[in-house]
mmCIF file of C-alpha atoms in Angstrom:
data_model
loop_
_atom_site.group_PDB
_atom_site.id
_atom_site.type_symbol
_atom_site.label_atom_id
_atom_site.label_comp_id
_atom_site.label_asym_id
_atom_site.label_seq_id
_atom_site.Cartn_x
_atom_site.Cartn_y
_atom_site.Cartn_z
ATOM 1 C CA MET A 1 15.647 17.627 69.621
ATOM 2 C CA LYS A 2 13.898 14.056 68.765
ATOM 3 C CA GLY A 3 17.127 12.987 67.061
ATOM 4 C CA LEU A 4 18.945 13.866 70.957
ATOM 5 C CA TRP A 5 16.613 12.020 72.846
ATOM 6 C CA LEU A 6 16.600 8.362 70.411
ATOM 7 C CA VAL A 7 20.602 8.989 70.495
ATOM 8 C CA LEU A 8 20.152 9.427 74.155
ATOM 9 C CA LEU A 9 17.490 6.338 74.429
ATOM 10 C CA VAL A 10 19.989 3.490 71.884
ATOM 11 C CA GLY A 11 23.210 4.842 74.338
ATOM 12 C CA CYS A 12 21.405 3.703 77.697
ATOM 13 C CA ALA A 13 19.651 0.610 76.429
ATOM 14 C CA SER A 14 23.715 -1.177 75.736
ATOM 15 C CA ASP A 15 25.477 -1.920 78.495
ATOM 16 C CA PRO A 16 29.710 -2.258 76.866
ATOM 17 C CA SER A 17 30.120 -3.396 80.528
ATOM 18 C CA ALA A 18 28.071 -6.222 80.354
ATOM 19 C CA PRO A 19 29.527 -9.308 79.803
ATOM 20 C CA PRO A 20 29.359 -10.571 76.006
ATOM 21 C CA PRO A 21 26.269 -13.529 75.250
ATOM 22 C CA THR A 22 27.470 -16.979 75.680
ATOM 23 C CA LEU A 23 27.227 -19.455 72.848
ATOM 24 C CA PRO A 24 26.302 -23.156 73.398
ATOM 25 C CA PRO A 25 29.166 -25.489 71.754
ATOM 26 C CA PRO A 26 29.377 -26.542 68.709
ATOM 27 C CA PRO A 27 27.862 -30.453 68.136
ATOM 28 C CA ALA A 28 30.683 -33.075 68.738
ATOM 29 C CA PRO A 29 32.357 -34.350 65.210
ATOM 30 C CA LEU A 30 30.025 -37.995 63.759
ATOM 31 C CA PRO A 31 32.157 -40.308 63.538
ATOM 32 C CA VAL A 32 34.000 -40.774 60.369
ATOM 33 C CA PRO A 33 32.426 -44.294 58.425
ATOM 34 C CA THR A 34 36.026 -45.897 57.691
ATOM 35 C CA ALA A 35 36.831 -46.588 53.444
ATOM 36 C CA MET A 36 34.268 -49.811 51.872
ATOM 37 C CA PRO A 37 36.689 -52.232 51.297
ATOM 38 C CA THR A 38 36.389 -54.710 48.085
ATOM 39 C CA PRO A 39 36.780 -58.168 49.361
ATOM 40 C CA SER A 40 37.203 -60.840 47.150
ATOM 41 C CA GLY A 41 34.967 -63.052 46.287
ATOM 42 C CA CYS A 42 30.906 -62.759 46.560
ATOM 43 C CA THR A 43 28.479 -65.379 47.774
ATOM 44 C CA ALA A 44 25.657 -66.030 45.875
ATOM 45 C CA VAL A 45 22.242 -65.678 47.785
ATOM 46 C CA THR A 46 19.116 -65.157 45.915
ATOM 47 C CA LEU A 47 16.187 -63.765 47.663
ATOM 48 C CA THR A 48 12.718 -64.517 45.955
ATOM 49 C CA ALA A 49 9.513 -63.546 47.659
ATOM 50 C CA VAL A 50 6.655 -65.254 45.783
ATOM 51 C CA ASP A 51 3.356 -63.002 47.889
ATOM 52 C CA ALA A 52 2.466 -59.472 48.950
ATOM 53 C CA GLY A 53 2.516 -62.009 52.268
ATOM 54 C CA GLN A 54 5.751 -63.860 52.350
ATOM 55 C CA VAL A 55 8.642 -62.584 53.258
ATOM 56 C CA ALA A 56 11.382 -64.058 52.011
ATOM 57 C CA SER A 57 14.910 -64.071 53.755
ATOM 58 C CA GLN A 58 18.381 -65.814 54.844
ATOM 59 C CA THR A 59 20.625 -66.087 57.387
ATOM 60 C CA VAL A 60 24.235 -65.969 56.121
ATOM 61 C CA PRO A 61 26.677 -67.359 59.043
ATOM 62 C CA THR A 62 30.499 -65.720 58.425
ATOM 63 C CA ALA A 63 33.931 -64.056 59.437
ATOM 64 C CA ILE A 64 33.935 -60.329 58.889
ATOM 65 C CA ASP A 65 36.732 -58.859 58.931
ATOM 66 C CA THR A 66 38.052 -54.895 57.916
ATOM 67 C CA GLN A 67 38.244 -56.336 54.037
ATOM 68 C CA GLY A 68 34.966 -57.295 54.184
ATOM 69 C CA VAL A 69 32.516 -60.203 53.105
ATOM 70 C CA ALA A 70 30.561 -59.948 49.692
ATOM 71 C CA LEU A 71 26.872 -60.994 48.991
ATOM 72 C CA CYS A 72 26.034 -61.104 45.710
ATOM 73 C CA LEU A 73 21.878 -60.872 46.024
ATOM 74 C CA HIS A 74 19.462 -62.060 43.486
ATOM 75 C CA LEU A 75 16.737 -59.593 44.420
ATOM 76 C CA ASP A 76 13.363 -61.279 42.484
ATOM 77 C CA ALA A 77 10.704 -59.028 43.571
ATOM 78 C CA SER A 78 8.656 -59.794 40.409
ATOM 79 C CA ALA A 79 5.271 -60.904 42.295
ATOM 80 C CA LEU A 80 5.781 -57.261 44.712
ATOM 81 C CA GLN A 81 3.485 -54.508 43.632
ATOM 82 C CA ARG A 82 5.958 -52.461 45.858
ATOM 83 C CA ALA A 83 9.668 -54.055 47.448
ATOM 84 C CA HIS A 84 11.785 -53.741 50.574
ATOM 85 C CA PHE A 85 15.172 -55.159 51.032
ATOM 86 C CA MET A 86 16.714 -55.331 54.333
ATOM 87 C CA ALA A 87 20.157 -56.614 56.173
ATOM 88 C CA GLY A 88 21.487 -56.425 59.381
ATOM 89 C CA THR A 89 24.106 -58.342 62.153
ATOM 90 C CA PRO A 90 22.975 -59.451 65.405
ATOM 91 C CA SER A 91 22.563 -56.634 68.449
ATOM 92 C CA GLN A 92 25.937 -56.024 70.091
ATOM 93 C CA SER A 93 26.517 -53.863 73.363
ATOM 94 C CA GLY A 94 26.620 -50.822 73.564
ATOM 95 C CA THR A 95 25.781 -47.416 71.477
ATOM 96 C CA SER A 96 28.099 -48.297 68.250
ATOM 97 C CA SER A 97 27.918 -51.863 66.414
ATOM 98 C CA SER A 98 30.924 -53.312 65.086
ATOM 99 C CA PHE A 99 30.126 -53.401 61.262
ATOM 100 C CA GLU A 100 29.623 -51.068 58.778
ATOM 101 C CA SER A 101 27.775 -51.974 55.452
ATOM 102 C CA ALA A 102 27.005 -50.993 51.769
ATOM 103 C CA LEU A 103 24.699 -51.812 48.854
ATOM 104 C CA LEU A 104 26.250 -51.945 45.423
ATOM 105 C CA ASP A 105 24.374 -52.079 42.372
ATOM 106 C CA ALA A 106 25.644 -53.974 39.414
ATOM 107 C CA SER A 107 28.080 -51.880 37.892
ATOM 108 C CA GLY A 108 29.663 -51.581 41.425
ATOM 109 C CA GLN A 109 27.738 -47.578 42.545
ATOM 110 C CA LEU A 110 26.998 -47.391 46.104
ATOM 111 C CA ILE A 111 22.995 -47.156 46.541
ATOM 112 C CA VAL A 112 22.972 -46.672 50.178
ATOM 113 C CA ASP A 113 25.384 -47.345 52.680
ATOM 114 C CA GLY A 114 24.262 -48.940 56.212
ATOM 115 C CA TRP A 115 23.610 -47.108 59.226
ATOM 116 C CA ASP A 116 23.970 -48.238 63.261
ATOM 117 C CA VAL A 117 20.266 -48.994 65.332
ATOM 118 C CA SER A 118 20.114 -48.886 68.961
ATOM 119 C CA PHE A 119 17.515 -49.366 71.347
ATOM 120 C CA GLY A 120 18.115 -48.736 75.019
ATOM 121 C CA GLY A 121 19.321 -46.186 77.687
ATOM 122 C CA THR A 122 20.465 -48.016 80.366
ATOM 123 C CA ASP A 123 22.054 -51.230 78.436
ATOM 124 C CA PRO A 124 22.028 -50.055 74.904
ATOM 125 C CA THR A 125 22.128 -52.713 72.185
ATOM 126 C CA THR A 126 23.048 -51.779 68.135
ATOM 127 C CA TYR A 127 22.919 -53.576 65.429
ATOM 128 C CA SER A 128 24.490 -52.280 61.796
ATOM 129 C CA ASN A 129 21.336 -52.119 60.142
ATOM 130 C CA LEU A 130 20.824 -51.456 55.948
ATOM 131 C CA GLU A 131 17.601 -51.069 53.765
ATOM 132 C CA TRP A 132 16.894 -50.342 49.796
ATOM 133 C CA SER A 133 13.363 -50.264 48.111
ATOM 134 C CA PRO A 134 14.496 -51.840 45.446
ATOM 135 C CA PRO A 135 11.890 -51.640 41.913
ATOM 136 C CA ALA A 136 8.873 -53.635 42.381
ATOM 137 C CA GLY A 137 7.726 -56.159 40.043
ATOM 138 C CA GLN A 138 11.482 -56.845 38.787
ATOM 139 C CA ALA A 139 14.285 -59.462 39.762
ATOM 140 C CA THR A 140 17.424 -56.957 40.366
ATOM 141 C CA ASP A 141 21.216 -57.756 41.097
ATOM 142 C CA VAL A 142 22.716 -56.088 44.056
ATOM 143 C CA LYS A 143 26.028 -56.629 46.101
ATOM 144 C CA LEU A 144 26.032 -55.864 50.154
ATOM 145 C CA ILE A 145 29.330 -55.691 51.750
ATOM 146 C CA VAL A 146 29.824 -55.519 54.905
ATOM 147 C CA TRP A 147 33.362 -54.956 57.255
ATOM 148 C CA THR A 148 34.030 -54.283 60.821
ATOM 149 C CA ARG A 149 35.979 -51.341 61.939
ATOM 150 C CA ALA A 150 38.507 -53.680 64.010
ATOM 151 C CA GLY A 151 39.800 -56.840 63.900
ATOM 152 C CA SER A 152 38.481 -59.792 62.815
ATOM 153 C CA GLU A 153 34.316 -61.389 64.419
ATOM 154 C CA PRO A 154 32.404 -64.332 63.949
ATOM 155 C CA THR A 155 28.353 -63.095 62.346
ATOM 156 C CA THR A 156 25.261 -63.619 61.008
ATOM 157 C CA LEU A 157 24.180 -61.725 58.328
ATOM 158 C CA LYS A 158 20.537 -61.655 57.895
ATOM 159 C CA VAL A 159 18.497 -60.314 54.762
ATOM 160 C CA ALA A 160 15.419 -60.105 53.607
ATOM 161 C CA LEU A 161 12.930 -59.008 50.695
ATOM 162 C CA PHE A 162 9.405 -58.193 51.078
ATOM 163 C CA ASP A 163 6.281 -55.937 50.644
ATOM 164 C CA PRO A 164 6.664 -53.336 53.140
ATOM 165 C CA LEU A 165 2.861 -53.071 53.780
ATOM 166 C CA GLU A 166 2.158 -56.237 54.102
#
C-alpha cells in the first residue's frame, strides 16, 4: 500500500503539459586575438630603477600597423627588492583599443599577453595594457611587441619599471 501512495505522489508531482524550463542564452564569444606579428627591427629601451621610490619610465612615439613594432627592453631591477613592469597606449574612445601587445623573453617565448582596460559607462575610453613582474635584484632583457588590429595609427607607448609597493 505504501508503494501505491508513492507512485501516486510522484505521478501527481510531474506535469507533462507544463512547458520545459528556459535556459539563459550562452555568453557571447570573446573576440579572437589576431596572430602576433614578428616585426622587423627593434627599438632599444633601457629602464633602470635606481631605488624603490623611483619609477623608471619612458614614452616612445611611434606609428603602429598590423605588422607591429618591437621594443627591445633592458629592465634593470638590480636595486629593487620587488619589481613591476607596465606598458600601455593612450586611451581611445570606445570599449575596445585599436592595439594588441605581447611580452616575450630573450629566447622569443611568450611571457604575457596584453589586455584592454576600459573606463566609463556613458562615454567609455579604453587603453591597451600589459603588466609583468620581472625578477627583482637583477637585469632582464625582454621584447615588447605592439600591433594594431587593423590599419595604421600613430601613437605613443609608455613603459615603466618600478617597485609596486612604493
